[in-house]
mmCIF file of C-alpha atoms in Angstrom:
data_model
loop_
_atom_site.group_PDB
_atom_site.id
_atom_site.type_symbol
_atom_site.label_atom_id
_atom_site.label_comp_id
_atom_site.label_asym_id
_atom_site.label_seq_id
_atom_site.Cartn_x
_atom_site.Cartn_y
_atom_site.Cartn_z
ATOM 1 C CA UNK A 1 -3.885 -12.487 -5.524
ATOM 2 C CA UNK A 2 -4.935 -12.722 -8.972
ATOM 3 C CA UNK A 3 -2.548 -11.044 -11.415
ATOM 4 C CA UNK A 4 -3.821 -7.630 -12.397
ATOM 5 C CA UNK A 5 -2.551 -5.805 -15.727
ATOM 6 C CA UNK A 6 -2.661 -1.944 -16.132
ATOM 7 C CA UNK A 7 -1.372 0.417 -18.681
ATOM 8 C CA UNK A 8 1.943 1.764 -17.711
ATOM 9 C CA UNK A 9 1.002 5.191 -18.219
ATOM 10 C CA UNK A 10 -1.927 7.739 -19.164
ATOM 11 C CA UNK A 11 -2.427 11.446 -19.610
ATOM 12 C CA UNK A 12 -5.620 13.391 -18.728
ATOM 13 C CA UNK A 13 -6.599 16.869 -19.240
ATOM 14 C CA UNK A 14 -7.321 18.784 -16.109
ATOM 15 C CA UNK A 15 -11.025 19.021 -15.390
ATOM 16 C CA UNK A 16 -11.781 15.942 -17.538
ATOM 17 C CA UNK A 17 -12.807 12.438 -16.393
ATOM 18 C CA UNK A 18 -9.680 10.120 -15.977
ATOM 19 C CA UNK A 19 -10.675 6.596 -16.597
ATOM 20 C CA UNK A 20 -8.128 4.183 -15.510
ATOM 21 C CA UNK A 21 -8.548 0.455 -16.794
ATOM 22 C CA UNK A 22 -7.474 -2.821 -14.975
ATOM 23 C CA UNK A 23 -7.743 -6.195 -16.183
ATOM 24 C CA UNK A 24 -7.909 -9.305 -13.560
ATOM 25 C CA UNK A 25 -9.255 -11.974 -15.857
ATOM 26 C CA UNK A 26 -8.210 -14.840 -13.168
ATOM 27 C CA UNK A 27 -9.794 -13.053 -10.294
ATOM 28 C CA UNK A 28 -11.593 -15.547 -7.833
ATOM 29 C CA UNK A 29 -15.240 -15.229 -6.300
ATOM 30 C CA UNK A 30 -13.837 -13.861 -3.226
ATOM 31 C CA UNK A 31 -11.220 -11.486 -4.190
ATOM 32 C CA UNK A 32 -12.068 -7.686 -4.062
ATOM 33 C CA UNK A 33 -10.606 -5.160 -6.218
ATOM 34 C CA UNK A 34 -8.955 -2.254 -4.608
ATOM 35 C CA UNK A 35 -7.508 0.743 -5.923
ATOM 36 C CA UNK A 36 -4.595 2.635 -4.147
ATOM 37 C CA UNK A 37 -2.569 5.668 -5.534
ATOM 38 C CA UNK A 38 0.664 7.208 -4.491
ATOM 39 C CA UNK A 39 1.843 10.441 -5.082
ATOM 40 C CA UNK A 40 5.403 11.211 -5.229
ATOM 41 C CA UNK A 41 7.467 10.527 -2.138
ATOM 42 C CA UNK A 42 4.357 9.984 -0.133
ATOM 43 C CA UNK A 43 2.626 6.627 1.387
ATOM 44 C CA UNK A 44 0.068 4.930 -0.845
ATOM 45 C CA UNK A 45 -3.635 6.285 -0.410
ATOM 46 C CA UNK A 46 -6.641 4.048 -0.174
ATOM 47 C CA UNK A 47 -9.043 5.247 -3.058
ATOM 48 C CA UNK A 48 -11.879 2.471 -3.292
ATOM 49 C CA UNK A 49 -12.551 -0.941 -3.271
ATOM 50 C CA UNK A 50 -15.587 -3.566 -4.538
ATOM 51 C CA UNK A 51 -16.445 -6.908 -4.933
ATOM 52 C CA UNK A 52 -19.164 -7.227 -7.480
ATOM 53 C CA UNK A 53 -21.033 -4.020 -7.422
ATOM 54 C CA UNK A 54 -20.151 -0.600 -8.884
ATOM 55 C CA UNK A 55 -19.006 1.777 -6.061
ATOM 56 C CA UNK A 56 -18.624 5.296 -5.474
ATOM 57 C CA UNK A 57 -17.318 7.661 -2.909
ATOM 58 C CA UNK A 58 -15.947 11.025 -2.655
ATOM 59 C CA UNK A 59 -12.948 10.461 -4.402
ATOM 60 C CA UNK A 60 -13.805 8.071 -7.413
ATOM 61 C CA UNK A 61 -15.990 5.545 -8.810
ATOM 62 C CA UNK A 62 -15.246 2.053 -9.562
ATOM 63 C CA UNK A 63 -17.000 0.298 -12.510
ATOM 64 C CA UNK A 64 -16.586 -3.821 -12.352
ATOM 65 C CA UNK A 65 -17.729 -5.637 -15.365
ATOM 66 C CA UNK A 66 -20.257 -8.272 -15.002
ATOM 67 C CA UNK A 67 -17.940 -11.245 -15.503
ATOM 68 C CA UNK A 68 -15.573 -9.336 -12.924
ATOM 69 C CA UNK A 69 -12.697 -9.885 -15.197
ATOM 70 C CA UNK A 70 -11.689 -6.126 -15.390
ATOM 71 C CA UNK A 71 -12.608 -2.862 -13.907
ATOM 72 C CA UNK A 72 -12.457 0.748 -14.293
ATOM 73 C CA UNK A 73 -11.343 3.691 -11.739
ATOM 74 C CA UNK A 74 -12.932 6.871 -12.508
ATOM 75 C CA UNK A 75 -11.739 10.073 -11.225
ATOM 76 C CA UNK A 76 -14.769 12.253 -12.335
ATOM 77 C CA UNK A 77 -12.910 15.820 -12.663
ATOM 78 C CA UNK A 78 -9.103 15.205 -12.446
ATOM 79 C CA UNK A 79 -6.964 17.917 -11.092
ATOM 80 C CA UNK A 80 -3.193 18.433 -11.199
ATOM 81 C CA UNK A 81 -3.244 16.925 -7.564
ATOM 82 C CA UNK A 82 -4.412 13.482 -8.975
ATOM 83 C CA UNK A 83 -1.133 13.109 -10.706
ATOM 84 C CA UNK A 84 0.124 9.850 -9.434
ATOM 85 C CA UNK A 85 0.785 6.344 -9.664
ATOM 86 C CA UNK A 86 -2.362 4.219 -9.757
ATOM 87 C CA UNK A 87 -2.526 0.700 -8.218
ATOM 88 C CA UNK A 88 -5.035 -1.890 -8.939
ATOM 89 C CA UNK A 89 -5.012 -4.928 -6.945
ATOM 90 C CA UNK A 90 -7.128 -8.135 -6.668
ATOM 91 C CA UNK A 91 -7.112 -9.606 -3.207
ATOM 92 C CA UNK A 92 -9.058 -11.628 -0.646
ATOM 93 C CA UNK A 93 -7.001 -11.399 2.517
ATOM 94 C CA UNK A 94 -6.038 -7.693 2.656
ATOM 95 C CA UNK A 95 -2.284 -8.627 2.295
ATOM 96 C CA UNK A 96 -1.638 -6.365 -0.633
ATOM 97 C CA UNK A 97 0.878 -7.003 -3.356
ATOM 98 C CA UNK A 98 1.152 -4.177 -5.537
ATOM 99 C CA UNK A 99 1.890 -4.435 -9.104
ATOM 100 C CA UNK A 100 3.561 -1.820 -11.366
ATOM 101 C CA UNK A 101 0.627 0.429 -11.630
ATOM 102 C CA UNK A 102 -0.466 3.165 -14.050
ATOM 103 C CA UNK A 103 1.425 6.502 -14.108
ATOM 104 C CA UNK A 104 -1.332 9.163 -14.529
ATOM 105 C CA UNK A 105 -0.429 12.391 -15.435
ATOM 106 C CA UNK A 106 -3.098 15.268 -15.271
ATOM 107 C CA UNK A 107 -2.102 18.152 -17.673
ATOM 108 C CA UNK A 108 -3.233 21.728 -17.561
ATOM 109 C CA UNK B 1 -8.300 10.107 13.232
ATOM 110 C CA UNK B 2 -7.170 8.197 10.191
ATOM 111 C CA UNK B 3 -3.567 8.906 10.875
ATOM 112 C CA UNK B 4 -0.606 6.253 10.770
ATOM 113 C CA UNK B 5 2.447 7.978 12.099
ATOM 114 C CA UNK B 6 6.281 6.717 11.519
ATOM 115 C CA UNK B 7 9.216 7.713 13.104
ATOM 116 C CA UNK B 8 11.735 8.737 12.394
ATOM 117 C CA UNK B 9 11.129 10.353 8.909
ATOM 118 C CA UNK B 10 14.878 9.821 7.753
ATOM 119 C CA UNK B 11 17.415 7.528 9.150
ATOM 120 C CA UNK B 12 20.988 6.871 8.186
ATOM 121 C CA UNK B 13 22.865 4.030 9.400
ATOM 122 C CA UNK B 14 26.109 2.152 8.994
ATOM 123 C CA UNK B 15 26.222 -1.723 8.379
ATOM 124 C CA UNK B 16 27.114 -2.638 11.921
ATOM 125 C CA UNK B 17 24.578 -0.331 13.733
ATOM 126 C CA UNK B 18 21.276 -1.585 15.176
ATOM 127 C CA UNK B 19 18.295 0.779 14.633
ATOM 128 C CA UNK B 20 14.520 0.641 15.137
ATOM 129 C CA UNK B 21 11.550 2.040 13.065
ATOM 130 C CA UNK B 22 8.428 2.780 14.929
ATOM 131 C CA UNK B 23 4.841 2.811 13.577
ATOM 132 C CA UNK B 24 1.720 3.937 15.478
ATOM 133 C CA UNK B 25 -1.897 3.809 14.757
ATOM 134 C CA UNK B 26 -4.808 5.058 17.340
ATOM 135 C CA UNK B 27 -7.712 3.671 14.871
ATOM 136 C CA UNK B 28 -8.333 0.541 16.619
ATOM 137 C CA UNK B 29 -7.127 -1.534 13.812
ATOM 138 C CA UNK B 30 -5.914 -5.038 14.461
ATOM 139 C CA UNK B 31 -4.003 -5.758 11.382
ATOM 140 C CA UNK B 32 -0.586 -3.921 10.728
ATOM 141 C CA UNK B 33 1.834 -4.275 7.747
ATOM 142 C CA UNK B 34 5.546 -3.449 7.000
ATOM 143 C CA UNK B 35 6.330 -2.732 3.206
ATOM 144 C CA UNK B 36 9.663 -2.005 1.587
ATOM 145 C CA UNK B 37 9.635 0.325 -1.497
ATOM 146 C CA UNK B 38 12.613 0.859 -3.705
ATOM 147 C CA UNK B 39 13.065 3.779 -6.012
ATOM 148 C CA UNK B 40 10.612 3.850 -8.947
ATOM 149 C CA UNK B 41 9.240 0.423 -7.810
ATOM 150 C CA UNK B 42 6.006 -0.544 -6.143
ATOM 151 C CA UNK B 43 5.756 -1.403 -2.572
ATOM 152 C CA UNK B 44 6.825 -5.002 -1.621
ATOM 153 C CA UNK B 45 4.957 -6.649 1.454
ATOM 154 C CA UNK B 46 7.375 -7.876 4.263
ATOM 155 C CA UNK B 47 5.376 -8.566 7.183
ATOM 156 C CA UNK B 48 1.815 -8.657 8.367
ATOM 157 C CA UNK B 49 0.796 -8.820 12.087
ATOM 158 C CA UNK B 50 -2.918 -9.782 12.792
ATOM 159 C CA UNK B 51 -4.054 -9.295 16.651
ATOM 160 C CA UNK B 52 -0.292 -8.627 17.589
ATOM 161 C CA UNK B 53 0.597 -12.224 16.100
ATOM 162 C CA UNK B 54 2.864 -12.356 12.970
ATOM 163 C CA UNK B 55 0.665 -13.855 10.414
ATOM 164 C CA UNK B 56 2.870 -13.299 7.179
ATOM 165 C CA UNK B 57 6.579 -13.148 6.676
ATOM 166 C CA UNK B 58 7.230 -12.712 3.084
ATOM 167 C CA UNK B 59 10.649 -14.516 3.348
ATOM 168 C CA UNK B 60 12.433 -11.312 4.699
ATOM 169 C CA UNK B 61 16.253 -11.739 5.776
ATOM 170 C CA UNK B 62 16.457 -12.234 9.543
ATOM 171 C CA UNK B 63 18.376 -8.787 9.613
ATOM 172 C CA UNK B 64 14.787 -7.368 9.813
ATOM 173 C CA UNK B 65 13.085 -8.204 12.875
ATOM 174 C CA UNK B 66 9.420 -6.991 13.300
ATOM 175 C CA UNK B 67 7.646 -6.742 16.765
ATOM 176 C CA UNK B 68 4.097 -5.710 17.663
ATOM 177 C CA UNK B 69 3.993 -5.011 21.505
ATOM 178 C CA UNK B 70 0.478 -3.841 21.574
ATOM 179 C CA UNK B 71 -2.398 -3.046 19.241
ATOM 180 C CA UNK B 72 -1.282 0.433 18.227
ATOM 181 C CA UNK B 73 2.255 -0.197 17.855
ATOM 182 C CA UNK B 74 4.406 -1.904 15.299
ATOM 183 C CA UNK B 75 8.378 -1.872 15.236
ATOM 184 C CA UNK B 76 10.791 -2.950 12.775
ATOM 185 C CA UNK B 77 14.438 -3.752 14.358
ATOM 186 C CA UNK B 78 17.228 -3.583 12.049
ATOM 187 C CA UNK B 79 20.609 -5.080 12.443
ATOM 188 C CA UNK B 80 23.763 -5.690 10.219
ATOM 189 C CA UNK B 81 22.058 -4.201 7.093
ATOM 190 C CA UNK B 82 23.444 -3.989 3.677
ATOM 191 C CA UNK B 83 23.640 -1.003 1.495
ATOM 192 C CA UNK B 84 20.892 -2.559 -0.934
ATOM 193 C CA UNK B 85 18.531 -2.622 2.044
ATOM 194 C CA UNK B 86 18.315 1.319 1.673
ATOM 195 C CA UNK B 87 14.615 2.028 0.688
ATOM 196 C CA UNK B 88 11.526 3.675 1.940
ATOM 197 C CA UNK B 89 9.861 1.529 4.575
ATOM 198 C CA UNK B 90 6.171 1.936 4.886
ATOM 199 C CA UNK B 91 3.743 0.979 7.702
ATOM 200 C CA UNK B 92 0.167 0.309 7.006
ATOM 201 C CA UNK B 93 -3.009 -0.840 9.258
ATOM 202 C CA UNK B 94 -6.340 -2.111 8.470
ATOM 203 C CA UNK B 95 -9.499 -2.930 10.614
ATOM 204 C CA UNK B 96 -8.427 -6.376 10.315
ATOM 205 C CA UNK B 97 -7.068 -9.016 7.828
ATOM 206 C CA UNK B 98 -9.757 -10.263 5.509
ATOM 207 C CA UNK B 99 -11.367 -9.208 2.242
ATOM 208 C CA UNK B 100 -13.169 -5.589 2.197
ATOM 209 C CA UNK B 101 -10.659 -3.984 4.621
ATOM 210 C CA UNK B 102 -8.850 -0.878 3.209
ATOM 211 C CA UNK B 103 -5.352 -0.076 4.302
ATOM 212 C CA UNK B 104 -3.941 3.037 5.730
ATOM 213 C CA UNK B 105 -0.472 3.919 5.165
ATOM 214 C CA UNK B 106 2.162 6.208 6.839
ATOM 215 C CA UNK B 107 4.288 8.327 5.105
ATOM 216 C CA UNK B 108 7.316 6.086 5.550
ATOM 217 C CA UNK B 109 10.763 6.156 7.063
ATOM 218 C CA UNK B 110 13.368 6.779 4.289
ATOM 219 C CA UNK B 111 16.371 4.487 5.413
ATOM 220 C CA UNK B 112 20.122 4.918 3.898
ATOM 221 C CA UNK B 113 22.511 2.187 4.879
ATOM 222 C CA UNK B 114 26.120 3.177 4.509
#
């Protein structure tokens, strides 16, 4: 897995977009970027993944830079229920090794 | 059905006990995983099964013994554990190994070793 670097913590106001950055400067050409989140005491939840192109689903958008060295997860309208630890992983075999992640706190 | 179930939810065992954790999925997934998560830490990969065969063992001590009896079921047999093995044990599944496959996680079994 390519090493990923994420901020330790971030705050976001409820209703605003949450933009979570991830640096993966050593990513190889066949490694996907995955995002998972873990709400306290629950199992991790898959959010989105992408290889080269930007991706969007019902939960979030993933923006990957053209050189693929970094990406941003966007939660378009954050709610209090989005408070969680968000993990960014670069991997090509789906054997995920989680880093420390970003603790996102959504505030009223 | 995108659910991965794990039983039991909680388990307390002594260091001389033998117990098993169970994980089940009915999504037709052919890759299944065990993770261990200590408090305030990220999940750590333990084992990966692909098509019912052990594909990855992350140098896990032999007191943890995985088993995949069929494509829907994954067990983790526990024997002679230590108190430091107390953790949340998470199971996950994905359609298969290889890039581009998302993992679905169960809620975990919280294990306490006394």
